[in-house]
CSV table of C-alpha atoms and ligand atoms in Angstrom, one decimal:
chain,number,residue,atom,x,y,z
L,1,MET,CA,78.1,-13.9,-85.6
L,2,ALA,CA,81.4,-13.7,-83.7
L,3,THR,CA,83.3,-10.7,-84.8
L,4,SER,CA,86.5,-12.2,-83.3
L,5,LEU,CA,86.5,-14.7,-86.3
L,6,LYS,CA,86.5,-11.9,-88.9
L,7,ASN,CA,88.2,-8.6,-88.8
L,8,LEU,CA,85.7,-6.0,-89.9
L,9,SER,CA,88.3,-4.1,-92.0
L,10,SER,CA,89.8,-7.1,-93.8
L,11,TYR,CA,88.9,-7.6,-97.5
L,12,ASP,CA,90.6,-8.3,-100.7
L,13,PRO,CA,90.9,-4.9,-102.5
L,14,ASP,CA,91.3,-6.6,-105.9
L,15,SER,CA,87.9,-8.3,-105.5
L,16,ILE,CA,86.0,-5.1,-105.0
L,17,PRO,CA,84.2,-3.7,-108.1
L,18,ASP,CA,85.0,-0.3,-109.5
L,19,CYS,CA,82.8,2.3,-107.7
L,20,SER,CA,84.1,5.5,-109.4
L,21,GLU,CA,80.6,6.3,-110.8
L,22,TYR,CA,78.6,5.2,-107.8
L,23,LYS,CA,76.9,7.7,-105.4
L,24,PHE,CA,76.6,7.1,-101.7
L,25,GLY,CA,74.6,8.7,-98.9
L,26,ILE,CA,75.9,8.2,-95.4
L,27,VAL,CA,73.7,8.9,-92.4
L,28,VAL,CA,75.5,9.2,-89.1
L,29,SER,CA,73.9,9.1,-85.6
L,30,GLU,CA,75.1,11.8,-83.2
L,31,TRP,CA,74.7,9.5,-80.2
L,32,ASN,CA,78.0,8.0,-79.0
L,33,GLU,CA,79.6,10.5,-81.3
L,34,MET,CA,83.2,9.4,-80.6
L,35,ILE,CA,82.3,6.0,-81.9
L,36,THR,CA,80.1,7.0,-84.8
L,37,ALA,CA,82.6,9.6,-86.0
L,38,ALA,CA,85.3,6.9,-86.2
L,39,LEU,CA,82.8,4.6,-88.1
L,40,ALA,CA,81.9,7.3,-90.5
L,41,GLN,CA,85.6,8.2,-91.1
L,42,GLY,CA,86.4,4.5,-91.8
L,43,CYS,CA,83.5,4.3,-94.2
L,44,VAL,CA,84.4,7.4,-96.2
L,45,ASP,CA,88.1,6.5,-96.2
L,46,THR,CA,87.3,3.0,-97.6
L,47,LEU,CA,85.0,4.4,-100.3
L,48,LEU,CA,87.7,6.8,-101.4
L,49,ARG,CA,90.4,4.2,-101.2
L,50,GLN,CA,88.4,1.9,-103.5
L,51,GLY,CA,88.0,4.7,-106.0
L,52,ALA,CA,84.8,6.5,-105.2
L,53,ASN,CA,84.6,10.2,-106.2
L,54,ASN,CA,84.6,12.6,-103.2
L,55,ASN,CA,81.8,14.5,-104.9
L,56,ASN,CA,79.7,11.3,-104.9
L,57,ILE,CA,79.8,10.9,-101.2
L,58,ARG,CA,77.3,12.8,-99.0
L,59,VAL,CA,77.2,12.7,-95.3
L,60,GLN,CA,74.2,13.7,-93.1
L,61,THR,CA,73.8,13.5,-89.3
L,62,VAL,CA,70.7,12.6,-87.4
L,63,PRO,CA,70.1,12.9,-83.6
L,64,GLY,CA,70.1,9.2,-82.8
L,65,SER,CA,70.2,5.7,-84.3
L,66,PHE,CA,66.4,5.5,-84.2
L,67,GLU,CA,66.3,8.3,-86.8
L,68,LEU,CA,68.7,6.6,-89.2
L,69,PRO,CA,66.2,4.9,-91.5
L,70,LEU,CA,64.3,8.1,-92.0
L,71,GLY,CA,67.5,9.9,-92.7
L,72,GLY,CA,68.2,7.3,-95.4
L,73,GLN,CA,64.7,7.8,-96.8
L,74,PHE,CA,65.4,11.6,-97.1
L,75,PHE,CA,68.5,10.7,-99.2
L,76,PHE,CA,66.6,8.4,-101.5
L,77,GLU,CA,63.8,10.8,-102.0
L,78,SER,CA,65.7,14.0,-102.6
L,79,THR,CA,69.0,12.8,-104.2
L,80,ASP,CA,70.2,10.2,-106.8
L,81,VAL,CA,72.3,8.2,-104.4
L,82,ASP,CA,72.8,4.5,-105.4
L,83,ALA,CA,73.0,3.4,-101.8
L,84,VAL,CA,72.6,4.6,-98.3
L,85,ILE,CA,74.8,3.6,-95.4
L,86,LEU,CA,73.3,3.9,-91.9
L,87,ILE,CA,75.9,4.4,-89.2
L,88,GLY,CA,75.2,4.4,-85.5
L,89,CYS,CA,76.2,2.8,-82.2
L,90,VAL,CA,73.7,1.5,-79.6
L,91,ILE,CA,75.2,0.5,-76.3
L,92,GLN,CA,73.3,-1.8,-73.9
L,93,GLY,CA,72.0,0.1,-70.9
L,94,GLU,CA,69.8,-0.9,-67.9
L,95,THR,CA,66.5,-0.4,-69.7
L,96,LYS,CA,64.9,-2.0,-72.7
L,97,HIS,CA,65.7,1.0,-74.9
L,98,PHE,CA,68.5,-0.9,-76.5
L,99,ASP,CA,66.2,-3.6,-77.8
L,100,PHE,CA,63.6,-1.2,-79.2
L,101,ILE,CA,66.2,0.9,-81.0
L,102,CYS,CA,68.2,-2.0,-82.5
L,103,GLN,CA,65.0,-3.7,-83.6
L,104,ALA,CA,63.6,-0.5,-85.2
L,105,VAL,CA,66.8,0.3,-87.0
L,106,ALA,CA,67.3,-3.2,-88.4
L,107,GLN,CA,63.7,-3.4,-89.5
L,108,GLY,CA,63.7,0.2,-90.9
L,109,CYS,CA,67.0,-0.4,-92.7
L,110,MET,CA,65.7,-3.5,-94.4
L,111,GLU,CA,62.4,-1.9,-95.4
L,112,LEU,CA,64.1,1.1,-96.8
L,113,GLY,CA,66.1,-1.0,-99.2
L,114,MET,CA,63.1,-2.9,-100.2
L,115,LYS,CA,61.0,0.2,-100.7
L,116,TYR,CA,63.5,2.0,-103.0
L,117,ASN,CA,65.0,-1.2,-104.4
L,118,LYS,CA,68.5,0.1,-103.6
L,119,PRO,CA,71.0,-1.0,-101.0
L,120,SER,CA,70.4,0.2,-97.5
L,121,ILE,CA,73.4,-0.9,-95.4
L,122,PHE,CA,73.2,-1.7,-91.7
L,123,GLY,CA,76.3,0.0,-90.2
L,124,LEU,CA,75.0,-0.1,-86.7
L,125,LEU,CA,77.1,-1.3,-83.8
L,126,THR,CA,75.0,-3.0,-81.1
L,127,THR,CA,77.3,-3.7,-78.2
L,128,ASN,CA,77.1,-4.6,-74.5
L,129,ASN,CA,79.6,-1.9,-73.5
L,130,LEU,CA,81.8,0.9,-74.7
L,131,GLN,CA,84.9,-1.2,-75.0
L,132,GLN,CA,83.2,-3.5,-77.5
L,133,ALA,CA,82.3,-0.4,-79.5
L,134,ILE,CA,85.8,0.9,-79.4
L,135,ASP,CA,87.1,-2.5,-80.5
L,136,ARG,CA,84.9,-2.4,-83.6
L,137,SER,CA,85.3,1.3,-84.7
L,138,GLY,CA,89.0,1.1,-85.6
L,139,GLY,CA,90.2,-1.1,-82.7
L,140,ILE,CA,91.3,-4.8,-82.5
L,141,HIS,CA,88.3,-6.1,-84.4
L,142,GLY,CA,88.6,-3.5,-87.2
L,143,ASN,CA,86.1,-0.9,-88.2
L,144,LYS,CA,82.4,-1.6,-89.0
L,145,GLY,CA,82.4,1.5,-91.2
L,146,ASP,CA,84.9,-0.2,-93.5
L,147,GLU,CA,82.7,-3.2,-93.7
L,148,ALA,CA,79.6,-1.1,-94.4
L,149,ALA,CA,81.5,0.7,-97.2
L,150,ILE,CA,82.6,-2.5,-98.9
L,151,THR,CA,79.1,-4.0,-98.6
L,152,ALA,CA,77.6,-0.9,-100.2
L,153,ILE,CA,79.9,-1.1,-103.1
L,154,LYS,CA,79.3,-4.8,-103.7
L,155,MET,CA,75.5,-4.3,-103.5
L,156,VAL,CA,75.4,-1.3,-105.8
L,157,ASP,CA,77.4,-3.3,-108.3
L,158,LEU,CA,75.2,-6.4,-107.9
L,159,ARG,CA,72.1,-4.2,-108.6
L,160,LYS,CA,73.8,-2.8,-111.7
L,161,LYS,CA,74.8,-6.2,-113.0
L,162,SER,CA,71.3,-7.6,-112.3
L,163,ARG,CA,69.8,-4.8,-114.3
L,164,ASP,CA,72.3,-5.2,-117.2
L,165,ALA,CA,71.8,-8.9,-117.5
C,201,LIG,C1,67.6,7.5,-76.2
C,201,LIG,C2,68.8,6.8,-76.7
C,201,LIG,C3,69.5,5.9,-75.9
C,201,LIG,C4,69.1,5.6,-74.4
C,201,LIG,N1,70.6,5.3,-76.3
C,201,LIG,C5,71.0,5.5,-77.5
C,201,LIG,C6,72.2,4.8,-78.0
C,201,LIG,O1,72.9,4.1,-77.3
C,201,LIG,N2,72.5,5.0,-79.3
C,201,LIG,C7,71.8,5.9,-80.2
C,201,LIG,O2,72.2,6.0,-81.3
C,201,LIG,N3,70.7,6.5,-79.7
C,201,LIG,C8,70.3,6.3,-78.4
C,201,LIG,N4,69.2,7.0,-78.0
C,201,LIG,C9,68.5,8.0,-78.9
C,201,LIG,C10,67.5,7.3,-79.9
C,201,LIG,O3,68.2,6.7,-80.9
C,201,LIG,C11,66.6,8.4,-80.5
C,201,LIG,O4,67.4,9.4,-81.0
C,201,LIG,C12,65.7,9.0,-79.4
C,201,LIG,O5,64.9,8.0,-78.7
C,201,LIG,C13,64.7,10.0,-80.1
C,201,LIG,O6,63.9,9.3,-81.0
C-alpha cells in the first residue's frame, strides 16, 4: 500500500490504450477544494494527454466525498459515459467521521461499478494530514488524479475487449 514505493503519476504512455472514443464523467468533491481541484486537473490533463477528446470529458462537483457515489450514479443514469471517476480528499480528524466517509465512498464506488457494469474509479485521497494530501495531489508522490485517469482508460478498454472477445 505504500505510496512511497510508487509515484502516482508514473506510467508508460505507450502501454496505455487509445481512448479517443471513450467518454468519462468526473465527480469532484468540494471539500478540501485546494486538493481536489489539483486532483481533478491532473485527471483531466492525463486523459487529454492520452488522447481523450475534450468533448468526451464531463466534470461535476458534489458538496463532499460522501456524495461522490451518488454523483457517479447520476452520470451513469443520465449520460452515456463509459466510466466515472470519483475524486475527493478526506483528511483524518479527531472524530470517527473520517472512517465513516472513507468506508461509505469505497463501498459506494465499488457498488456503482457493479450496478452499471462500468468502471467506477476510486480517486479518493484518505490521508492523516494535509501534507500527505499535498504530496499526493501533484507533490512528491505524484498525483492521484493521474493514476485515476489511467485506471479509467485501462478499465474501459478492458470492458470493451471483454465484450468484443
Ligand atoms: C463532514 C465532512 C468532514 C468532517 N470531513 C470531510 C473531508 O475531510 N472530506 C470530504 O470530502 N468531506 C468531508 N465532510 C463532508 C461529507 O463528505 C459530506 O458532504 C457531509 O457529511 C454531508 O453528507
